[in-house]
Short mmCIF file of C-alpha atoms in Angstrom, two decimals:
data_model
loop_
_atom_site.label_atom_id
_atom_site.label_comp_id
_atom_site.label_asym_id
_atom_site.label_seq_id
_atom_site.Cartn_x
_atom_site.Cartn_y
_atom_site.Cartn_z
CA GLU A 1 37.97 51.12 -66.46
CA MET A 2 41.23 52.05 -64.79
CA GLY A 3 44.84 51.86 -66.08
CA GLY A 4 46.07 48.35 -66.80
CA GLY A 5 42.58 47.12 -67.68
CA PHE A 6 41.33 46.95 -64.06
CA ARG A 7 37.57 47.51 -64.03
CA VAL A 8 35.76 48.98 -61.04
CA SER A 9 32.30 47.41 -60.92
CA ASP A 10 29.04 49.26 -60.35
CA GLU A 11 28.54 47.08 -57.28
CA PHE A 12 31.88 48.18 -55.83
CA LEU A 13 31.08 51.85 -56.43
CA GLY A 14 27.53 51.43 -55.11
CA THR A 15 29.00 49.98 -51.92
CA PHE A 16 31.96 52.28 -51.31
CA ALA A 17 31.16 55.64 -52.98
CA PRO A 18 28.59 56.61 -50.28
CA ILE A 19 31.12 55.79 -47.53
CA VAL A 20 33.88 57.89 -49.10
CA LEU A 21 31.41 60.76 -49.68
CA TYR A 22 30.22 60.52 -46.05
CA TRP A 23 33.70 61.29 -44.71
CA VAL A 24 34.63 63.85 -47.40
CA TYR A 25 31.38 65.82 -47.02
CA SER A 26 31.37 65.70 -43.23
CA GLY A 27 35.05 66.73 -43.30
CA ILE A 28 34.05 69.89 -45.18
CA TYR A 29 31.51 70.59 -42.42
CA VAL A 30 34.14 70.11 -39.72
CA ILE A 31 36.03 73.00 -41.36
CA LEU A 32 32.86 75.11 -41.81
CA GLY A 33 31.89 74.45 -38.18
CA SER A 34 34.28 77.19 -37.07
CA PHE A 35 31.97 79.81 -38.66
CA GLU A 36 29.96 80.62 -35.53
CA ASP A 37 27.58 82.93 -37.44
CA TYR A 38 26.00 79.96 -39.25
CA ARG A 39 25.88 77.48 -36.37
CA LEU A 40 22.54 76.44 -34.83
CA HIS A 41 24.37 75.82 -31.52
CA THR A 42 27.62 77.29 -30.22
CA MET A 43 30.79 75.18 -30.09
CA LYS A 44 30.61 75.55 -26.30
CA GLU A 45 27.12 73.98 -26.30
CA GLU A 46 28.39 71.16 -28.51
CA SER A 47 31.14 70.24 -26.07
CA GLU A 48 28.94 70.66 -22.96
CA LYS A 49 25.68 69.00 -24.06
CA ASN A 50 26.91 66.02 -26.08
CA LEU A 51 27.30 62.88 -24.02
CA VAL A 52 29.78 60.95 -26.16
CA PRO A 53 33.37 61.73 -27.25
CA LYS A 54 34.06 62.23 -30.96
CA THR A 55 36.48 59.29 -31.14
CA LYS A 56 33.68 56.97 -30.03
CA VAL A 57 31.35 58.50 -32.65
CA VAL A 58 33.91 57.85 -35.43
CA LEU A 59 34.36 54.21 -34.33
CA GLY A 60 30.58 53.72 -34.11
CA VAL A 61 30.05 55.07 -37.64
CA LEU A 62 32.89 52.95 -39.08
CA PHE A 63 31.34 49.84 -37.53
CA GLN A 64 27.96 50.65 -39.06
CA GLN A 65 29.55 51.25 -42.46
CA ALA A 66 31.30 47.85 -42.24
CA VAL A 67 27.88 46.22 -41.70
CA GLN A 68 26.50 48.16 -44.69
CA VAL A 69 29.36 46.88 -46.87
CA ALA A 70 28.52 43.28 -45.90
CA VAL A 71 24.79 43.72 -46.61
CA ALA A 72 25.41 45.53 -49.93
CA THR A 73 27.78 42.77 -51.06
CA VAL A 74 25.14 40.11 -50.38
CA LEU A 75 22.36 42.22 -51.95
CA PHE A 76 24.27 42.82 -55.19
CA ALA A 77 25.31 39.16 -55.39
CA VAL A 78 21.67 38.08 -55.09
CA THR A 79 20.21 40.62 -57.53
CA GLY A 80 22.40 40.06 -60.61
CA SER A 81 25.72 40.45 -62.38
CA ASN A 82 27.69 43.48 -63.59
CA ARG A 83 27.05 42.77 -67.23
CA GLU A 84 23.30 42.63 -66.81
CA SER A 85 23.26 45.87 -64.84
CA ALA A 86 25.42 47.67 -67.41
CA ALA A 87 23.17 46.54 -70.27
CA GLN A 88 20.05 47.40 -68.30
CA ASN A 89 21.34 50.87 -67.46
CA GLN A 90 22.24 51.84 -71.03
CA ASN A 91 18.60 51.35 -71.98
CA THR A 92 16.97 52.96 -68.93
CA PRO A 93 15.11 56.15 -69.97
CA ILE A 94 15.60 59.19 -67.73
CA LEU A 95 11.90 59.14 -66.76
CA VAL A 96 12.18 55.56 -65.55
CA LEU A 97 15.28 56.46 -63.51
CA GLY A 98 13.38 59.44 -62.06
CA ARG A 99 10.48 57.19 -61.12
CA GLN A 100 12.85 54.67 -59.49
CA PHE A 101 14.50 57.45 -57.48
CA LEU A 102 11.13 58.80 -56.30
CA ILE A 103 9.90 55.32 -55.33
CA ALA A 104 13.17 54.65 -53.47
CA MET A 105 12.88 57.99 -51.63
CA ILE A 106 9.28 57.28 -50.56
CA VAL A 107 10.09 53.69 -49.49
CA LEU A 108 13.12 54.81 -47.45
CA ASP A 109 11.18 57.70 -45.85
CA THR A 110 8.21 55.47 -44.99
CA TRP A 111 10.37 52.75 -43.44
CA GLN A 112 12.47 55.21 -41.46
CA TYR A 113 9.52 57.30 -40.20
CA PHE A 114 7.65 54.36 -38.69
CA MET A 115 10.75 52.57 -37.35
CA HIS A 116 12.18 55.82 -35.96
CA ARG A 117 8.87 56.83 -34.36
CA TYR A 118 8.43 53.37 -32.83
CA MET A 119 11.91 53.63 -31.30
CA HIS A 120 10.74 56.77 -29.50
CA VAL A 121 7.35 55.38 -28.47
CA ASN A 122 8.67 52.06 -27.14
CA GLN A 123 10.48 52.94 -23.93
CA PHE A 124 12.62 49.79 -23.92
CA LEU A 125 13.85 50.42 -27.49
CA TYR A 126 14.47 54.09 -26.77
CA LYS A 127 16.41 53.45 -23.57
CA HIS A 128 18.55 50.59 -24.85
CA ILE A 129 18.91 51.43 -28.57
CA HIS A 130 17.77 54.79 -29.97
CA SER A 131 18.97 56.93 -27.07
CA GLN A 132 22.53 56.29 -28.31
CA HIS A 133 21.88 58.53 -31.33
CA HIS A 134 20.37 61.19 -29.06
CA ARG A 135 23.56 61.42 -27.00
CA LEU A 136 24.35 63.97 -29.70
CA VAL A 137 22.01 66.71 -28.43
CA VAL A 138 23.94 69.09 -30.69
CA PRO A 139 24.22 67.14 -33.98
CA TYR A 140 27.29 67.43 -36.19
CA ALA A 141 27.97 66.08 -39.67
CA PHE A 142 30.08 62.98 -39.04
CA GLY A 143 27.72 61.93 -36.24
CA ALA A 144 24.90 61.44 -38.77
CA LEU A 145 25.25 57.64 -38.69
CA TYR A 146 26.18 57.37 -35.02
CA ASN A 147 23.62 54.82 -33.83
CA HIS A 148 23.36 51.64 -31.84
CA PRO A 149 24.50 48.85 -34.23
CA LEU A 150 21.02 47.28 -34.18
CA GLU A 151 19.42 50.60 -35.12
CA GLY A 152 21.96 51.05 -37.91
CA VAL A 153 20.91 47.70 -39.36
CA LEU A 154 17.15 48.21 -38.87
CA LEU A 155 16.78 51.82 -39.98
CA ASP A 156 19.54 52.48 -42.50
CA THR A 157 20.70 49.13 -43.85
CA VAL A 158 17.31 47.38 -44.10
CA GLY A 159 15.63 50.63 -45.23
CA GLY A 160 18.23 51.09 -47.97
CA ALA A 161 17.91 47.47 -49.10
CA LEU A 162 14.11 47.81 -49.32
CA ALA A 163 14.41 51.06 -51.29
CA PHE A 164 16.81 49.34 -53.72
CA LEU A 165 14.65 46.24 -54.17
CA VAL A 166 11.21 47.90 -54.39
CA SER A 167 12.34 50.62 -56.82
CA GLY A 168 13.98 48.04 -59.13
CA MET A 169 17.00 50.29 -59.74
CA SER A 170 20.21 48.82 -61.14
CA PRO A 171 23.50 48.79 -59.21
CA ARG A 172 24.66 51.72 -61.35
CA ALA A 173 21.59 53.80 -60.47
CA SER A 174 22.08 52.85 -56.82
CA ILE A 175 25.53 54.51 -56.82
CA PHE A 176 23.81 57.86 -57.38
CA PHE A 177 20.82 57.19 -55.12
CA PHE A 178 22.81 56.07 -52.07
CA SER A 179 25.43 58.76 -52.59
CA PHE A 180 22.63 61.36 -52.67
CA ALA A 181 20.91 59.86 -49.60
CA THR A 182 24.23 59.84 -47.72
CA LEU A 183 24.99 63.49 -48.52
CA LYS A 184 21.44 64.42 -47.48
CA THR A 185 21.75 62.59 -44.13
CA VAL A 186 25.11 64.23 -43.39
CA ASP A 187 23.65 67.63 -44.26
CA ASP A 188 20.64 67.07 -41.97
CA HIS A 189 23.00 66.56 -39.02
CA CYS A 190 25.52 69.29 -39.89
CA GLY A 191 24.25 71.76 -37.26
CA LEU A 192 24.71 74.71 -39.61
CA TRP A 193 22.33 76.89 -41.59
CA LEU A 194 24.25 78.03 -44.65
CA PRO A 195 23.09 80.57 -47.26
CA GLY A 196 22.69 78.95 -50.67
CA ASN A 197 22.75 75.37 -49.36
CA LEU A 198 20.57 73.49 -51.90
CA PHE A 199 19.61 70.72 -49.47
CA GLN A 200 18.29 73.31 -47.04
CA LEU A 201 16.57 75.37 -49.75
CA CYS A 202 14.95 72.45 -51.63
CA PHE A 203 13.91 70.27 -48.67
CA SER A 204 11.87 71.35 -45.67
CA ASN A 205 13.35 68.26 -43.99
CA ASN A 206 16.77 69.76 -43.33
CA SER A 207 19.33 70.57 -40.60
CA ALA A 208 17.00 72.97 -38.76
CA TYR A 209 14.05 70.55 -38.97
CA HIS A 210 16.15 67.71 -37.59
CA ASP A 211 17.77 69.91 -34.95
CA ILE A 212 14.29 70.47 -33.46
CA HIS A 213 13.94 66.69 -33.09
CA HIS A 214 17.25 66.43 -31.22
CA GLN A 215 16.09 68.93 -28.56
CA LEU A 216 14.08 67.80 -25.55
CA TYR A 217 10.94 69.75 -26.58
CA GLY A 218 11.00 68.21 -30.09
CA ASN A 219 11.68 64.62 -29.06
CA LYS A 220 8.15 63.47 -30.02
CA HIS A 221 8.10 65.45 -33.28
CA ASN A 222 9.84 65.61 -36.66
CA PHE A 223 10.56 61.89 -37.00
CA SER A 224 10.74 62.05 -40.82
CA GLN A 225 14.07 61.34 -42.48
CA PRO A 226 15.87 61.76 -44.76
CA PHE A 227 13.89 63.43 -47.57
CA PHE A 228 10.29 64.59 -47.04
CA VAL A 229 8.10 65.66 -44.12
CA MET A 230 4.88 64.04 -45.40
CA TRP A 231 4.45 61.42 -42.67
CA ASP A 232 4.94 63.99 -39.90
CA ARG A 233 2.31 66.21 -41.55
CA ILE A 234 -0.16 63.37 -42.19
CA LEU A 235 0.15 61.87 -38.70
CA GLY A 236 0.33 65.09 -36.67
CA THR A 237 3.94 64.89 -35.50
CA TYR A 238 5.12 67.90 -37.52
CA MET A 239 6.65 70.74 -35.50
CA PRO A 240 7.09 73.85 -37.66
CA TYR A 241 10.21 75.91 -36.96
CA LYS A 242 11.67 79.32 -37.58
CA ILE A 243 15.31 80.34 -37.65
CA GLU A 244 16.22 83.28 -35.45
CA ALA A 245 19.46 85.12 -34.73
CA ARG A 246 20.86 84.49 -31.26
CA SER A 247 21.65 87.61 -29.26
CA GLU A 248 25.22 86.40 -28.65
CA GLY A 249 25.70 85.62 -32.37
CA GLY A 250 24.88 82.67 -34.60
CA LEU A 251 21.46 81.20 -35.32
CA GLU A 252 18.86 79.10 -33.57
CA ALA A 253 16.04 76.84 -34.80
CA ARG A 254 12.96 77.48 -32.68
CA PRO A 255 9.43 76.01 -32.79
CA ALA A 256 7.25 78.40 -34.82
CA LYS A 257 4.36 77.89 -32.39
CA GLN A 258 3.62 76.04 -29.21
CA CYS A 259 2.82 72.39 -29.91
CA LYS A 260 0.94 70.42 -27.33
CA GLU A 261 2.88 67.40 -26.08
CA ASP A 262 1.70 63.93 -27.05
#
């Protein structure tokens, strides 16, 4: 509750906290991007290889976030009131919350793997929809949600809604889940390999793993996002990588071995 008795609802926070965190966290990476020693591509490569100006990326992301706000508002309205969620959350044991988080992570990963892979396999969908995201050959943090609007709805918005509904989490729990998922997605696109970064240490699906996918040789590999690599491993689309120092400074994610093309 804020001064003057104004209460900020769980639904409001669940809708807007991930958006605020997206811009704050990616803003930190904009500052860190000047540390060439930790970059997976040089700043020169970023400006030469990327096919879309940063202003257009910002506008594209803001549009997608506006759609997410609309969907979240409808979803919360349909699934129950503030009071119910607050009462439900006070009695939710930590193990149940943990189970809901794990289910939500698996549901989101499963949805995104198969939708993402299909957008690469189907030439029409790739050319007219998914190729927009791949205009960022050198990914950077605030470009994480730069997609065609239809892809934004199909992959992120629908995937998030399914994760919320199937896991049975409350609006309050969703604040933490979607904030975590947002930070993870931004980190996966940050284009840096930083010592001590917990996302990169705890998840093998990380900025280096996703960087491989954004390169031409990795275009048919490493579809998994945003948490685990299980579907890539199970279905043979996993491309292992190693991180090497570039002779001119900085780092580079390279395939650990030659993978035959599909």
